[in-house]
Structure formats: C-alpha cells, structure tokens
Short mmCIF file of C-alpha atoms in Angstrom, two decimals:
data_model
loop_
_atom_site.label_atom_id
_atom_site.label_comp_id
_atom_site.label_asym_id
_atom_site.label_seq_id
_atom_site.Cartn_x
_atom_site.Cartn_y
_atom_site.Cartn_z
CA MET B 5 27.38 53.33 133.36
CA ILE B 6 23.43 53.98 134.44
CA ARG B 7 21.98 54.48 137.65
CA ARG B 8 18.32 54.28 138.02
CA MET B 9 16.56 57.02 139.74
CA ALA B 10 12.78 57.56 141.19
CA GLY B 11 10.30 58.50 138.98
CA ASP B 12 11.54 56.84 135.72
CA ARG B 13 14.88 58.81 135.75
CA ALA B 14 18.45 57.80 134.76
CA VAL B 15 21.76 59.27 135.13
CA PHE B 16 24.48 58.46 132.54
CA GLN B 17 28.18 59.02 133.11
CA SER B 18 31.10 59.58 130.80
CA VAL B 19 29.21 60.86 127.73
CA MET B 20 30.65 63.10 125.06
CA VAL B 21 28.33 66.00 124.16
CA GLY B 22 28.60 68.34 121.27
CA HIS B 23 26.44 70.66 119.41
CA ILE B 24 26.03 70.17 115.38
CA SER B 25 25.61 73.16 113.67
CA PRO B 26 23.26 73.55 110.46
CA ASP B 27 26.24 72.90 108.37
CA LEU B 28 27.10 69.70 109.97
CA ASN B 29 30.03 71.01 111.83
CA MET B 30 30.25 69.68 115.63
CA GLU B 31 31.28 71.80 118.62
CA LEU B 32 32.90 69.66 121.37
CA LYS B 33 31.22 70.84 124.48
CA SER B 34 32.31 67.88 127.01
CA LYS B 35 34.30 64.57 126.69
CA ASN B 36 33.23 63.34 130.19
CA ALA B 37 29.60 64.96 130.80
CA ILE B 38 26.92 63.46 133.08
CA ILE B 39 23.57 63.46 132.09
CA ARG B 40 20.35 63.24 133.87
CA VAL B 41 17.16 61.74 131.83
CA ALA B 42 13.48 62.51 132.95
CA LYS B 43 10.95 65.07 131.15
CA SER B 44 13.97 66.81 130.26
CA VAL B 45 17.77 66.04 129.76
CA LEU B 46 20.38 67.77 132.02
CA ILE B 47 23.62 67.90 130.89
CA GLY B 48 26.42 68.47 133.18
CA ALA B 49 30.10 67.92 133.82
CA PRO B 50 31.28 65.88 136.75
CA THR B 51 33.34 67.42 140.04
CA GLU B 52 35.68 65.78 142.26
CA GLU B 53 32.64 65.62 144.90
CA GLY B 54 30.40 63.86 142.39
CA MET B 55 28.45 66.84 141.87
CA ILE B 56 26.79 67.40 138.31
CA ILE B 57 27.34 71.14 137.30
CA PRO B 58 25.49 71.73 134.38
CA ILE B 59 27.53 73.03 131.23
CA ASP B 60 26.35 75.64 128.86
CA VAL B 61 23.88 73.35 126.84
CA GLY B 62 21.55 72.97 130.18
CA PHE B 63 18.07 71.76 129.81
CA VAL B 64 16.79 70.07 126.97
CA SER B 65 13.29 69.54 126.84
CA LEU B 66 12.14 66.38 125.25
CA ASP B 67 8.46 67.85 124.16
CA ASN B 68 8.24 67.54 120.67
CA SER B 69 12.02 66.68 120.15
CA ASP B 70 13.31 64.15 117.64
CA TYR B 71 16.36 61.74 117.94
CA TYR B 72 18.36 59.91 115.18
CA ARG B 73 20.76 57.00 116.09
CA MET B 74 24.41 57.41 114.23
CA GLY B 75 25.95 54.10 114.82
CA GLU B 76 25.61 51.91 118.22
CA GLN B 77 26.84 54.70 120.60
CA VAL B 78 25.94 58.02 119.28
CA VAL B 79 22.47 59.54 119.75
CA VAL B 80 21.54 62.86 117.94
CA VAL B 81 18.68 64.92 119.72
CA ARG B 82 17.13 68.02 117.94
CA PRO B 83 15.09 69.87 120.34
CA SER B 84 12.10 71.78 119.09
CA SER B 85 13.21 74.80 120.71
CA ASN B 86 16.74 74.79 119.46
CA SER B 87 17.75 74.77 115.61
CA ARG B 88 21.41 73.17 116.76
CA ALA B 89 21.12 69.64 117.39
CA ILE B 90 22.80 67.84 120.11
CA LEU B 91 25.11 64.75 119.88
CA PHE B 92 25.45 62.30 122.74
CA SER B 93 28.19 59.84 122.22
CA PHE B 94 27.87 57.04 125.35
CA LYS B 95 30.64 54.88 125.95
CA ASN B 96 29.03 51.51 125.11
CA ASN B 97 25.83 50.42 123.11
CA SER B 98 24.13 49.47 126.15
CA ASP B 99 23.71 53.00 127.60
CA ALA B 100 22.72 54.28 124.33
CA ASN B 101 19.72 52.01 124.07
CA ARG B 102 18.70 52.69 127.65
CA PHE B 103 19.06 56.44 126.79
CA VAL B 104 16.87 55.84 123.80
CA ALA B 105 14.39 53.93 125.97
CA PHE B 106 13.92 56.57 128.66
CA PHE B 107 13.96 59.11 125.87
CA ASN B 108 10.67 57.41 124.24
CA ASN B 109 9.27 56.66 127.65
CA CYS B 110 9.07 60.33 128.54
CA ARG B 111 7.98 61.51 125.46
CA ALA B 112 4.97 58.86 125.88
CA LYS B 113 4.22 60.19 129.02
CA ASP B 114 4.05 63.82 128.02
CA LYS B 115 1.87 62.92 124.97
CA SER B 116 -0.60 60.79 127.26
CA LYS B 117 -0.75 63.95 129.48
CA GLU B 118 -2.17 65.89 126.48
CA ASN B 119 -5.02 64.00 126.52
CA MET B 120 -6.02 63.70 130.16
CA SER B 121 -8.48 65.58 132.04
CA ALA B 122 -7.62 68.09 134.58
CA PHE B 123 -9.37 65.50 136.87
CA SER B 124 -6.96 62.66 135.96
CA MET B 125 -3.75 65.05 136.10
CA ARG B 126 -4.42 65.77 139.91
CA THR B 127 -5.69 62.32 141.00
CA ASP B 128 -3.87 59.05 140.98
CA GLU B 129 -5.60 56.12 139.56
CA VAL B 130 -6.11 54.03 142.83
CA SER B 131 -7.65 57.25 144.77
CA ALA B 132 -10.15 57.79 141.72
CA THR B 133 -11.10 54.25 141.65
CA GLN B 134 -11.91 54.01 145.32
CA TYR B 135 -13.76 57.56 145.21
CA PHE B 136 -16.08 56.51 142.50
CA GLN B 137 -16.57 53.06 144.09
CA PHE B 138 -17.65 54.51 147.12
CA TYR B 139 -20.07 56.61 145.81
CA GLY B 140 -21.74 53.92 143.52
CA PHE B 141 -23.39 52.22 146.49
CA LEU B 142 -26.96 53.17 147.37
CA SER B 143 -26.01 53.11 151.26
CA GLN B 144 -23.71 55.99 150.81
CA GLN B 145 -26.11 58.29 148.56
CA GLN B 146 -28.98 57.41 151.36
CA ASN B 147 -26.53 58.56 154.01
CA MET B 148 -26.23 61.93 152.11
CA MET B 149 -30.05 61.95 151.17
CA GLN B 150 -31.07 61.19 154.66
CA ASP B 151 -29.15 64.21 156.02
CA PHE B 152 -32.29 66.16 156.53
CA VAL B 153 -30.23 69.50 157.12
CA ARG B 154 -28.55 69.03 153.72
CA THR B 155 -31.30 67.66 151.41
CA SER B 156 -34.06 70.33 152.87
CA THR B 157 -31.56 73.10 152.66
CA TYR B 158 -30.92 72.56 148.86
CA GLN B 159 -34.51 72.06 148.34
CA ARG B 160 -35.74 75.16 149.98
CA ALA B 161 -32.74 77.42 148.21
CA VAL B 162 -34.40 75.88 144.92
CA HIS B 163 -37.71 76.69 145.72
CA LEU B 164 -37.11 80.23 147.09
CA ASN B 165 -35.07 81.00 144.04
CA SER B 166 -37.51 79.70 141.38
CA GLU B 167 -36.22 82.69 138.88
CA ASP B 168 -33.02 80.50 138.35
CA PHE B 169 -34.53 77.19 137.61
CA THR B 170 -37.99 77.91 135.96
CA GLY B 171 -37.62 77.48 132.26
CA LYS B 172 -33.94 77.29 132.85
CA VAL B 173 -31.36 74.71 131.79
CA VAL B 174 -29.48 73.30 134.54
CA LEU B 175 -26.30 71.40 135.30
CA ASP B 176 -26.01 69.21 138.19
CA VAL B 177 -22.28 68.17 139.05
CA GLY B 178 -21.89 64.90 140.73
CA ALA B 179 -25.69 64.07 140.63
CA GLY B 180 -25.28 60.86 142.70
CA SER B 181 -28.89 59.63 142.95
CA GLY B 182 -30.26 62.79 140.87
CA ILE B 183 -32.03 64.20 144.09
CA LEU B 184 -30.89 67.85 142.79
CA SER B 185 -31.99 67.45 139.51
CA PHE B 186 -35.45 66.54 140.56
CA PHE B 187 -35.43 69.71 142.83
CA ALA B 188 -34.76 71.64 139.66
CA MET B 189 -37.59 69.80 137.79
CA GLN B 190 -39.92 70.74 140.67
CA MET B 191 -39.58 74.43 140.04
CA GLY B 192 -40.11 73.72 136.19
CA ALA B 193 -36.58 73.69 134.71
CA CYS B 194 -36.54 73.12 130.89
CA ARG B 195 -33.58 70.63 130.83
CA VAL B 196 -31.27 69.22 133.55
CA TYR B 197 -27.94 67.84 132.52
CA ALA B 198 -27.00 65.16 135.44
CA VAL B 199 -23.45 64.59 135.23
CA GLU B 200 -22.34 61.68 137.43
CA ALA B 201 -19.05 59.68 137.10
CA SER B 202 -19.67 56.84 139.44
CA SER B 203 -21.90 53.77 138.45
CA MET B 204 -24.66 55.42 140.32
CA TYR B 205 -25.58 56.94 137.19
CA GLU B 206 -27.32 53.82 136.10
CA HIS B 207 -29.86 54.17 139.02
CA CYS B 208 -30.04 57.73 138.35
CA GLU B 209 -31.33 56.99 134.78
CA LYS B 210 -33.82 54.64 136.63
CA LEU B 211 -35.04 56.92 138.93
CA VAL B 212 -35.68 59.68 136.03
CA GLU B 213 -37.54 57.33 134.06
CA TYR B 214 -39.57 56.11 136.84
CA ASN B 215 -40.36 59.65 137.90
CA GLY B 216 -41.29 60.62 134.26
CA PHE B 217 -38.39 63.03 133.47
CA LYS B 218 -36.94 60.90 130.64
CA GLY B 219 -35.82 63.30 128.18
CA ARG B 220 -35.87 66.38 130.64
CA ILE B 221 -33.34 65.04 132.91
CA ILE B 222 -30.19 64.02 130.84
CA VAL B 223 -28.31 61.82 132.80
CA VAL B 224 -24.39 62.33 131.44
CA PRO B 225 -22.06 59.39 132.57
CA GLY B 226 -18.40 60.75 133.26
CA MET B 227 -16.45 63.54 134.94
CA ILE B 228 -17.24 66.93 134.42
CA GLU B 229 -13.86 67.30 133.02
CA ASP B 230 -14.14 65.00 130.41
CA ILE B 231 -17.86 65.46 129.35
CA TYR B 232 -19.30 67.43 126.35
CA LEU B 233 -22.63 69.28 126.45
CA PRO B 234 -24.37 70.32 123.36
CA GLU B 235 -25.20 73.76 125.17
CA MET B 236 -24.55 76.28 127.71
CA VAL B 237 -26.63 76.27 131.10
CA ASP B 238 -28.03 79.33 132.83
CA THR B 239 -27.63 77.76 136.46
CA ILE B 240 -25.40 74.82 137.92
CA ILE B 241 -26.09 73.45 141.22
CA SER B 242 -24.13 70.84 142.94
CA GLU B 243 -23.31 69.63 146.60
CA PRO B 244 -19.36 69.53 146.32
CA MET B 245 -18.17 69.86 150.11
CA GLY B 246 -16.42 67.48 152.14
CA TYR B 247 -14.98 67.54 155.58
CA MET B 248 -13.71 71.03 156.24
CA LEU B 249 -15.30 72.01 152.99
CA LEU B 250 -12.42 71.09 150.90
CA ASN B 251 -11.92 67.18 151.35
CA GLU B 252 -12.49 65.17 148.31
CA ARG B 253 -11.26 68.00 146.10
CA MET B 254 -14.94 68.10 144.14
CA LEU B 255 -14.63 71.94 144.56
CA GLU B 256 -12.34 72.03 141.97
CA SER B 257 -14.58 70.02 139.52
CA PHE B 258 -17.38 72.48 140.60
CA VAL B 259 -15.58 75.42 139.41
CA HIS B 260 -14.54 73.74 136.47
CA ALA B 261 -18.12 73.23 135.26
CA ARG B 262 -17.97 76.97 135.10
CA LYS B 263 -16.90 76.19 131.32
CA PHE B 264 -20.50 75.22 130.53
CA LEU B 265 -22.10 78.46 132.52
CA LYS B 266 -23.51 81.11 130.33
CA PRO B 267 -22.18 84.83 131.14
CA GLY B 268 -24.17 85.97 134.17
CA GLY B 269 -25.51 82.36 135.05
CA LYS B 270 -26.01 81.23 138.50
CA MET B 271 -24.13 78.78 140.73
CA TYR B 272 -25.55 77.00 143.77
CA PRO B 273 -23.66 77.52 146.18
CA SER B 274 -22.20 80.45 145.14
CA ILE B 275 -19.96 81.09 148.30
CA GLY B 276 -18.40 79.15 150.81
CA ASP B 277 -17.05 79.92 154.34
CA LEU B 278 -14.52 78.04 156.44
CA HIS B 279 -14.70 78.99 159.91
CA PHE B 280 -12.33 77.81 162.42
CA SER B 281 -11.31 78.74 166.27
CA PRO B 282 -8.81 77.66 168.74
CA TYR B 283 -10.20 75.17 171.23
CA SER B 284 -9.65 73.59 174.85
CA ASP B 285 -10.63 69.92 175.22
CA GLU B 286 -8.31 68.08 177.71
CA CYS B 287 -10.57 64.75 177.55
CA LEU B 288 -10.07 64.46 173.72
CA TYR B 289 -6.30 65.14 174.17
CA LEU B 290 -5.90 62.70 176.87
CA GLU B 291 -7.93 59.89 175.05
CA THR B 292 -5.40 60.48 172.23
CA CYS B 293 -2.23 60.18 174.13
CA SER B 294 -3.81 56.90 175.61
CA LYS B 295 -3.80 55.35 172.28
CA VAL B 296 -0.68 56.80 171.57
CA ASN B 297 0.79 55.21 174.80
CA PHE B 298 -0.25 51.74 173.85
CA TRP B 299 2.93 51.78 171.79
CA ASN B 300 5.27 52.93 174.90
CA GLN B 301 4.93 49.38 176.83
CA ASP B 302 8.26 47.41 177.28
CA SER B 303 6.54 44.07 177.60
CA PHE B 304 3.24 43.29 175.24
CA HIS B 305 3.48 39.70 175.59
CA GLY B 306 7.03 39.93 175.95
CA ILE B 307 7.69 42.30 173.04
CA LYS B 308 8.99 45.87 173.18
CA LEU B 309 6.90 48.36 171.34
CA CYS B 310 8.28 51.58 172.42
CA THR B 311 10.41 51.98 169.20
CA LEU B 312 7.13 52.70 167.46
CA ARG B 313 5.83 55.28 169.99
CA GLU B 314 7.01 58.49 168.08
CA GLN B 315 5.35 57.31 164.86
CA ALA B 316 2.21 56.22 166.70
CA SER B 317 1.98 59.62 168.01
CA LYS B 318 2.55 61.29 164.69
CA GLU B 319 -0.45 59.02 163.28
CA TYR B 320 -2.94 59.41 165.71
CA PHE B 321 -2.28 63.22 166.19
CA GLY B 322 -2.22 63.47 162.42
CA GLN B 323 -5.67 62.23 162.11
CA PRO B 324 -8.22 64.96 162.00
CA VAL B 325 -11.16 64.28 164.45
CA VAL B 326 -14.70 64.25 163.13
CA ASP B 327 -17.21 64.70 165.68
CA THR B 328 -19.37 67.27 167.20
CA PHE B 329 -18.66 69.46 170.30
CA HIS B 330 -20.15 72.21 172.93
CA THR B 331 -19.40 75.43 171.78
CA GLY B 332 -17.99 76.06 175.37
CA ILE B 333 -14.80 74.46 174.28
CA LEU B 334 -14.37 77.41 171.82
CA MET B 335 -11.71 79.98 173.07
CA SER B 336 -12.47 82.64 170.68
CA ALA B 337 -14.73 83.87 167.94
CA SER B 338 -14.25 81.83 164.67
CA HIS B 339 -11.88 83.30 162.14
CA LYS B 340 -13.70 83.14 158.30
CA TRP B 341 -12.09 82.26 155.06
CA THR B 342 -14.31 82.69 152.24
CA ILE B 343 -13.99 81.37 148.69
CA ASP B 344 -16.25 82.54 145.81
CA PHE B 345 -17.12 79.68 143.54
CA THR B 346 -18.20 82.05 140.92
CA THR B 347 -14.76 83.76 140.21
CA CYS B 348 -12.42 81.57 141.90
CA SER B 349 -9.83 79.55 139.65
CA GLU B 350 -8.98 75.89 140.14
CA ALA B 351 -5.38 76.47 140.84
CA SER B 352 -6.27 78.75 143.59
CA LEU B 353 -7.53 75.79 145.55
CA HIS B 354 -4.42 73.53 145.16
CA GLU B 355 -2.37 75.48 147.94
CA ILE B 356 -4.58 77.55 150.42
CA GLU B 357 -2.56 79.56 153.28
CA ILE B 358 -4.91 81.18 156.05
CA PRO B 359 -3.12 83.29 158.42
CA PHE B 360 -5.05 84.06 161.78
CA ASP B 361 -5.06 86.44 164.54
CA PHE B 362 -7.54 85.33 167.65
CA ILE B 363 -8.07 87.23 170.88
CA LEU B 364 -8.71 84.83 173.59
CA HIS B 365 -11.93 85.06 175.48
CA ARG B 366 -10.89 82.73 178.07
CA THR B 367 -7.95 81.30 179.95
CA GLY B 368 -6.85 77.67 179.25
CA TYR B 369 -4.83 75.44 177.04
CA ILE B 370 -5.11 75.43 173.44
CA HIS B 371 -5.65 71.75 171.98
CA GLY B 372 -5.94 72.73 168.47
CA LEU B 373 -8.06 74.36 165.97
CA ALA B 374 -11.87 73.47 165.44
CA PHE B 375 -13.24 73.67 161.99
CA TRP B 376 -16.88 73.86 160.22
CA PHE B 377 -18.16 75.57 157.11
CA GLU B 378 -21.25 77.22 155.78
CA VAL B 379 -22.39 77.52 151.99
CA ALA B 380 -25.10 79.73 150.20
CA GLU B 381 -26.44 81.20 147.58
CA THR B 382 -29.12 83.25 149.28
CA VAL B 383 -29.95 80.36 151.45
CA TRP B 384 -27.34 79.20 154.12
CA LEU B 385 -26.44 75.72 154.87
CA SER B 386 -24.34 75.56 158.00
CA THR B 387 -22.45 72.79 159.64
CA ALA B 388 -21.43 75.10 162.78
CA PRO B 389 -21.53 73.50 166.24
CA SER B 390 -24.19 75.70 167.38
CA GLU B 391 -26.66 74.34 164.33
CA PRO B 392 -28.49 71.23 163.97
CA LEU B 393 -25.74 68.17 163.18
CA THR B 394 -25.19 67.08 159.54
CA HIS B 395 -23.29 64.31 158.13
CA TRP B 396 -20.22 66.49 157.93
CA TYR B 397 -20.24 67.15 161.54
CA GLN B 398 -17.16 69.45 162.49
CA VAL B 399 -13.41 68.37 162.38
CA ARG B 400 -10.78 69.42 164.69
CA CYS B 401 -7.35 69.29 164.07
CA GLN B 402 -5.46 68.67 167.43
CA LEU B 403 -1.92 69.92 168.38
CA ARG B 404 0.89 67.39 169.67
CA SER B 405 1.98 69.69 172.18
CA PRO B 406 -0.91 71.97 173.89
CA ILE B 407 -0.11 75.81 174.62
CA PHE B 408 -1.37 77.95 177.34
CA GLY B 409 -3.15 81.07 176.37
CA ASN B 410 -4.42 83.85 178.93
CA LYS B 411 -7.47 85.64 178.29
CA GLY B 412 -7.10 88.79 176.11
CA ALA B 413 -4.00 87.15 174.87
CA HIS B 414 -3.51 86.88 170.88
CA CYS B 415 -3.35 83.68 169.55
CA THR B 416 -1.60 83.88 166.05
CA GLY B 417 -0.39 81.22 163.32
CA VAL B 418 -1.40 80.07 159.88
CA VAL B 419 -3.26 77.15 158.48
CA LEU B 420 -1.87 75.71 155.00
CA PHE B 421 -4.01 73.23 153.13
CA THR B 422 -1.95 71.53 150.44
CA ALA B 423 -3.72 69.49 147.88
CA ASN B 424 -2.57 65.85 146.81
CA LYS B 425 -3.31 63.25 144.56
CA ARG B 426 -5.23 61.43 147.02
CA LEU B 427 -8.25 63.61 146.51
CA SER B 428 -7.39 65.29 149.74
CA TYR B 429 -5.27 68.01 151.51
CA ASP B 430 -2.30 67.56 153.82
CA VAL B 431 -3.05 70.32 156.72
CA ASP B 432 -0.11 72.03 158.45
CA ILE B 433 -1.24 74.22 161.61
CA VAL B 434 0.91 76.41 163.27
CA VAL B 435 -0.30 78.05 166.56
CA THR B 436 1.80 80.65 168.91
CA CYS B 437 0.48 82.08 171.69
CA ASN B 438 2.47 83.74 174.93
CA GLY B 439 5.53 83.04 173.12
CA SER B 440 5.26 79.55 172.70
CA THR B 441 4.60 78.13 169.21
CA SER B 442 3.17 74.47 168.45
CA CYS B 443 2.38 72.94 164.94
CA ASN B 444 1.24 69.81 163.51
CA THR B 445 0.67 68.05 160.02
CA LEU B 446 -2.45 66.07 159.44
CA ASP B 447 -3.91 63.94 156.80
CA LEU B 448 -7.26 65.14 155.68
CA LYS B 449 -7.46 61.52 153.85
CA ASN B 450 -7.28 59.76 157.08
CA PRO B 451 -9.71 61.33 159.56
CA PHE B 452 -10.83 59.70 162.91
CA PHE B 453 -14.56 59.36 163.07
CA ARG B 454 -15.16 59.73 167.05
CA TYR B 455 -18.87 60.76 166.85
CA ASN B 456 -20.84 58.28 169.22
CA GLY B 457 -24.36 59.47 168.55
CA GLN B 458 -24.53 60.99 172.10
CA PRO B 459 -25.74 64.45 173.27
CA VAL B 460 -22.89 66.98 173.29
CA GLN B 461 -22.09 67.85 177.06
CA PRO B 462 -20.73 71.12 178.15
CA PRO B 463 -16.77 71.17 178.88
CA PRO B 464 -16.16 70.85 182.74
CA GLY B 465 -16.52 74.22 184.56
CA PHE B 466 -18.97 75.60 181.99
CA TYR B 467 -21.47 76.83 184.68
CA ASN B 468 -21.01 80.01 186.59
CA THR B 469 -24.24 79.10 188.93
CA SER B 470 -24.86 75.88 190.62
CA PRO B 471 -26.70 73.56 188.07
CA THR B 472 -28.38 71.88 191.05
CA ASP B 473 -30.27 75.12 192.29
CA ALA B 474 -30.77 76.02 188.57
CA HIS B 475 -32.68 72.49 188.35
CA TRP B 476 -34.85 72.49 191.64
CA SER B 477 -35.84 76.28 190.82
CA ALA B 478 -37.12 75.24 187.42
CA ILE B 479 -39.11 72.39 188.90
CA SER B 480 -40.47 74.92 191.58
CA THR B 481 -41.52 77.23 188.90
CA ILE B 482 -43.37 74.69 187.19
CA GLU B 483 -45.38 73.42 190.24
CA ALA B 484 -46.29 76.94 190.83
CA LEU B 485 -47.86 77.44 187.23
CA PRO B 486 -51.25 78.58 187.48
CA GLU B 487 -54.10 76.27 185.65
CA PHE B 488 -55.46 77.77 182.63
CA SER B 489 -58.83 79.76 182.56
CA ASN B 490 -60.31 77.61 179.69
CA GLY B 491 -59.72 74.45 181.29
CA THR B 492 -57.24 72.83 179.28
CA ARG B 493 -55.47 70.22 180.71
CA MET B 494 -51.33 70.67 180.74
CA GLU B 495 -48.94 67.40 180.41
CA THR B 496 -45.38 68.81 181.60
CA SER B 497 -42.52 66.70 180.06
CA ALA B 498 -39.11 65.91 182.20
CA LEU B 499 -36.87 68.39 181.91
CA THR B 500 -34.26 68.07 179.30
CA SER B 501 -30.51 69.18 179.15
CA PRO B 502 -29.53 72.80 179.07
CA SER B 503 -29.47 74.50 176.04
CA SER B 504 -26.27 74.66 174.07
CA SER B 505 -26.33 78.46 174.18
CA PRO B 506 -24.88 79.83 177.54
CA LEU B 507 -27.81 81.13 179.60
CA GLU B 508 -26.37 84.85 179.91
CA ALA B 509 -26.64 85.01 176.05
CA ARG B 510 -30.41 84.39 176.43
CA GLY B 511 -30.73 87.17 179.28
CA GLY B 512 -32.86 84.94 181.20
CA VAL B 513 -35.81 85.78 178.95
CA LEU B 514 -38.85 83.40 178.59
CA VAL B 515 -38.60 81.72 175.05
CA GLU B 516 -42.10 80.75 173.64
CA ASN B 517 -42.77 78.67 170.62
CA HIS B 518 -45.99 77.10 169.69
CA GLN B 519 -46.04 74.21 166.94
CA SER B 520 -48.90 72.25 165.59
CA ALA B 521 -48.58 68.74 166.73
CA GLY B 522 -51.66 67.02 165.41
CA ASN B 523 -54.63 66.93 167.55
CA GLY B 524 -53.04 69.64 169.86
CA THR B 525 -50.28 72.46 170.01
CA VAL B 526 -46.59 71.74 171.58
CA GLN B 527 -45.57 74.96 173.42
CA THR B 528 -41.85 75.13 174.18
CA ARG B 529 -40.52 77.40 177.05
CA GLU B 530 -36.95 78.44 178.35
CA VAL B 531 -36.83 78.80 182.16
CA SER B 532 -33.19 79.11 183.53
CA GLY B 533 -31.40 77.64 180.70
CA TYR B 534 -33.97 74.63 180.89
CA SER B 535 -36.63 73.66 178.10
CA GLN B 536 -40.03 72.59 178.98
CA LYS B 537 -42.56 71.15 176.63
CA PHE B 538 -46.19 71.45 177.32
CA ARG B 539 -48.85 69.60 175.29
CA TYR B 540 -52.50 71.07 175.19
CA GLU B 541 -55.50 69.07 174.00
CA SER B 542 -57.07 72.26 172.38
CA SER B 543 -55.44 75.35 171.37
CA PRO B 544 -53.36 77.36 173.79
CA PRO B 545 -54.71 79.97 176.02
CA ALA B 546 -54.62 83.35 174.21
CA LYS B 547 -52.60 84.87 177.23
CA VAL B 548 -49.60 82.72 178.90
CA PRO B 549 -48.65 83.63 182.50
CA LYS B 550 -45.77 84.99 182.82
CA MET B 551 -42.87 82.98 184.49
CA PHE B 552 -40.83 85.78 186.26
#
C-alpha cells in the first residue's frame, strides 16, 4: 500500500526491514514497518493509533546511496554513512517499483541542487522569470534613472570618493542600463565588470559601445551567483535596495559579490539603516476598512458576500502601503536597525528579528509601523519622509486592530522578516502598548501603491496656533517690506503650504537661501512657517531687512 504525500513524498506500509552485515547475515528489525520516502528514508513501526514510531534504523540519507534489486519485491539500500546495507522487502512488486522510482527521484533532485546557484536555491522559477522580465524593460530602467535623488546621490558618491575608482577594477552588481558603471568610468576606472542577468544587458552593451567604453566596461550576462570573473576587484558598486530596504532580496546577491572583492576593498553602499516608527493615521485605516467592508454585503446584485469578509480583511491589511506621509503622523523617534554589507552573511538576511521599545511623544491610536531606509558609503541616500521623495517612497505596515497609547508610554514589540522564495519577505509585526497587543502578517511581495502625486498634508490637529492668523500675519509682513535701496524690483510669489517641519523646530528664525536663477537670483525666506520666494532682476542687496 502506498499513500502519496506533498512534495514528492510517499509512505509504504507492511514492509519487512532488516540489516545485512558484511558477512551477508541478515538481522531482522521489523516484519511490519512503515517507511516514508523523501530526501531520506524514515523507517518506523506502526501503532494502534496509526502513528509512525521510528525503530533503531531511523533516518537513512539517500545522498550518495546505492540500491540493488533482489527479485521483484526486495530492494537493498547501502547508505554512504553506514557500512551495513538495509534490506526492504515490500509486500508486492508494485510497491518495490514505486520505492525505487521515488529513490531515484530524490537522488536526482539532490544531485541537481549541487549545480544550482545560491540564487536558484532561494528563488522559485516563476518568480525569477518575472523578476528578470520586469527589469528587462527600458521603461523600468527609466523609472529608476529618473529618480533624481537616487541617481545624483550615486554619482556624487562616486565623484567624492575618486580614490576608490580612479585606476581601479570595479564590479557593478545588477548593472541594468550600466549607469553606475559609467559613473565609475567618469572617475577613471581601469575596468568595470557590469553584471546583469536580465535582457537589459543587451541594451547596456549598446550604450557601452556608443559611449566609447567598449573593452573598458565589460558587460557580463548572468547572475552574480553564477558568473566567473578573471580577476578580483577593488570596488563593488550596486543599487540593491528594494521597498523597506529588503524587498527583492538583492541584498543577498550584493553580499555574495564579496567573493570577488580584494581584501580591504570597498563597497558602495557599505551600510544600510532600516528605520521605523509607530504612526497614527485614521484616514488610511478607515480607507482600508472601507475596502474590506465591500465584502460584508448581504445582497450584492442578490449575492451574499459576507462569508469572504475575514479573508478580505487579511488580504487588504496584509498589504504594505507604499506612499509618502507627513512626519506629523509619527508617534515616536524612529528605531534603527543597521546592516553592514562588508561583513554580514547571506544567511543572516534569511530571517531578521528586530525588537523595539518606543517612548511615545504624543497620545493617540497606533495604527501600525512606518518604515524607510538610508544607505551610505560616506554619502547618504535617504528615503526618510523628511527628505525629497524617491521612487522607493516610504512603506507602512498596518495593524488590523489599532491600539491606544498615551504620551510617555512604552510601545514595545518585534518586527520579523522571513525570506521566501518569491524574492521577498513575509513581515510579522507585534505591537504592545498599555497592556494591549496587536499583531499582523504582511506580504511584502504584494504591496498597495497608494501614492497619488499630491503634496502631503499635515494630520488633523497638527497646528497649535491658528493657521488663518498665521496666513494673514505673513501677508501683512510681506506688504510691510521696505523697498530696497538699490532700486531693484521685487516680485513676491504666492504663499506656499507650511513647511513639513514643525514651526517650533525652526524657532521662528528667518531662513534665507540665495540661489542663482538665470538672469537674476531667487531668495527664499521663512516667515511663521510659510515660504516666500523673491526674484530680483539684478543681484540682491548687500543687506536684507530683518523681518522680526
């Protein structure tokens, strides 16, 4: 009798098991054993409850094992780790044939894994195909290249650290269009190996030749885990970050590339900081609840949907929200988890547990945790909500059941990232405050892209003074500005929205910023939290009148 199981496993019953000694004597271990076949063979004896109790033969690894057929129903297995062979006598020929088939199947899989790369071992085939197809489109490369903060920060980092690139051999991991390789060449790199696994490598080769770097930028098609380089490199550069820093699991490929790095070599970036903080956003929570409640209808065109409400709640609240937000929703200073790319192992990124203990600086409901990241090697690239927006935005993980927290209270818990074979992570968050605990599991592979391109607004109740009074006070101040003694004409722009930073943090001090603007100069001032721009047709006066 055979019962098929998940994962190409099988269970055989009523099997006689015995040891065969070197002098060909057999020691009977069981006349009525149950054996389970997978990567190893578990030999057990049945119980009245139907459970399998292993007998002393135990687990028999199929790795490097051999087998022999003795007649139609007997199979002898000789494990590599045991000098004594094991005899299995099945109750019929069919079971013996199925056992041999499973045995060969398991050995073939084990053998194929020996030739699999680290990437292939951690990624299912469908996800890998989708991943490389996605990055093979020029539109996706353009989306990243047009992220001004991202691209300019990398270029500035290369230019300001010329000693790590001039005359050096550089490795660009996940080169894409090759933009980072070109930056390295701008600083006089000796050679750059641009490794790219998607079809984008073909476009990269064209750009290399068109820009006159053929032979100096060497495009290497393939995954960093699979390719071979003829020499060690001085510097590794890559942009391996995904949403919440970890998504897409390219950090592991970046770390894997260290096998090509000379001792003392440099990595750009060398460290990554993941920041997160509890937040309060009733609007987002109600928006998500509204989507869930669609499935709570008793008569949608005459159909009852409410049986799916619980599953809908898990799905919608299980989506990390990708957008940006006003810093006023944050309820505490952020917690920072740091990873050193120059020393960490790939295995350390498979499961990441981050405990936290926040002290709330405001009272309100905690709706979840907000995440952003920063990376650096002397020059910082930040995706913080207080900084210019990037294509990574920020990410929020919601709680299905918000919990209340008082100012000064401790908010404790843990964030657990568990890598999966879909090139992403399952994210578990547990938050405790004032004796109440709320938790949620999210799928980082399935985010909700909420960003709509509109400027972020401060949360309700953000202002401690009258916004209307501040508005008219600012206008009155502008109208009272004296004319400049040099006779220059001043044009005043409309008031912009309040700055993202709280007014108290700026201390009410006038902020002045002179920037060249073609035929004149643009001066920016800060008055009562509002920003005004003045354009001069000639150079600004030597002394700007005080506004307070």
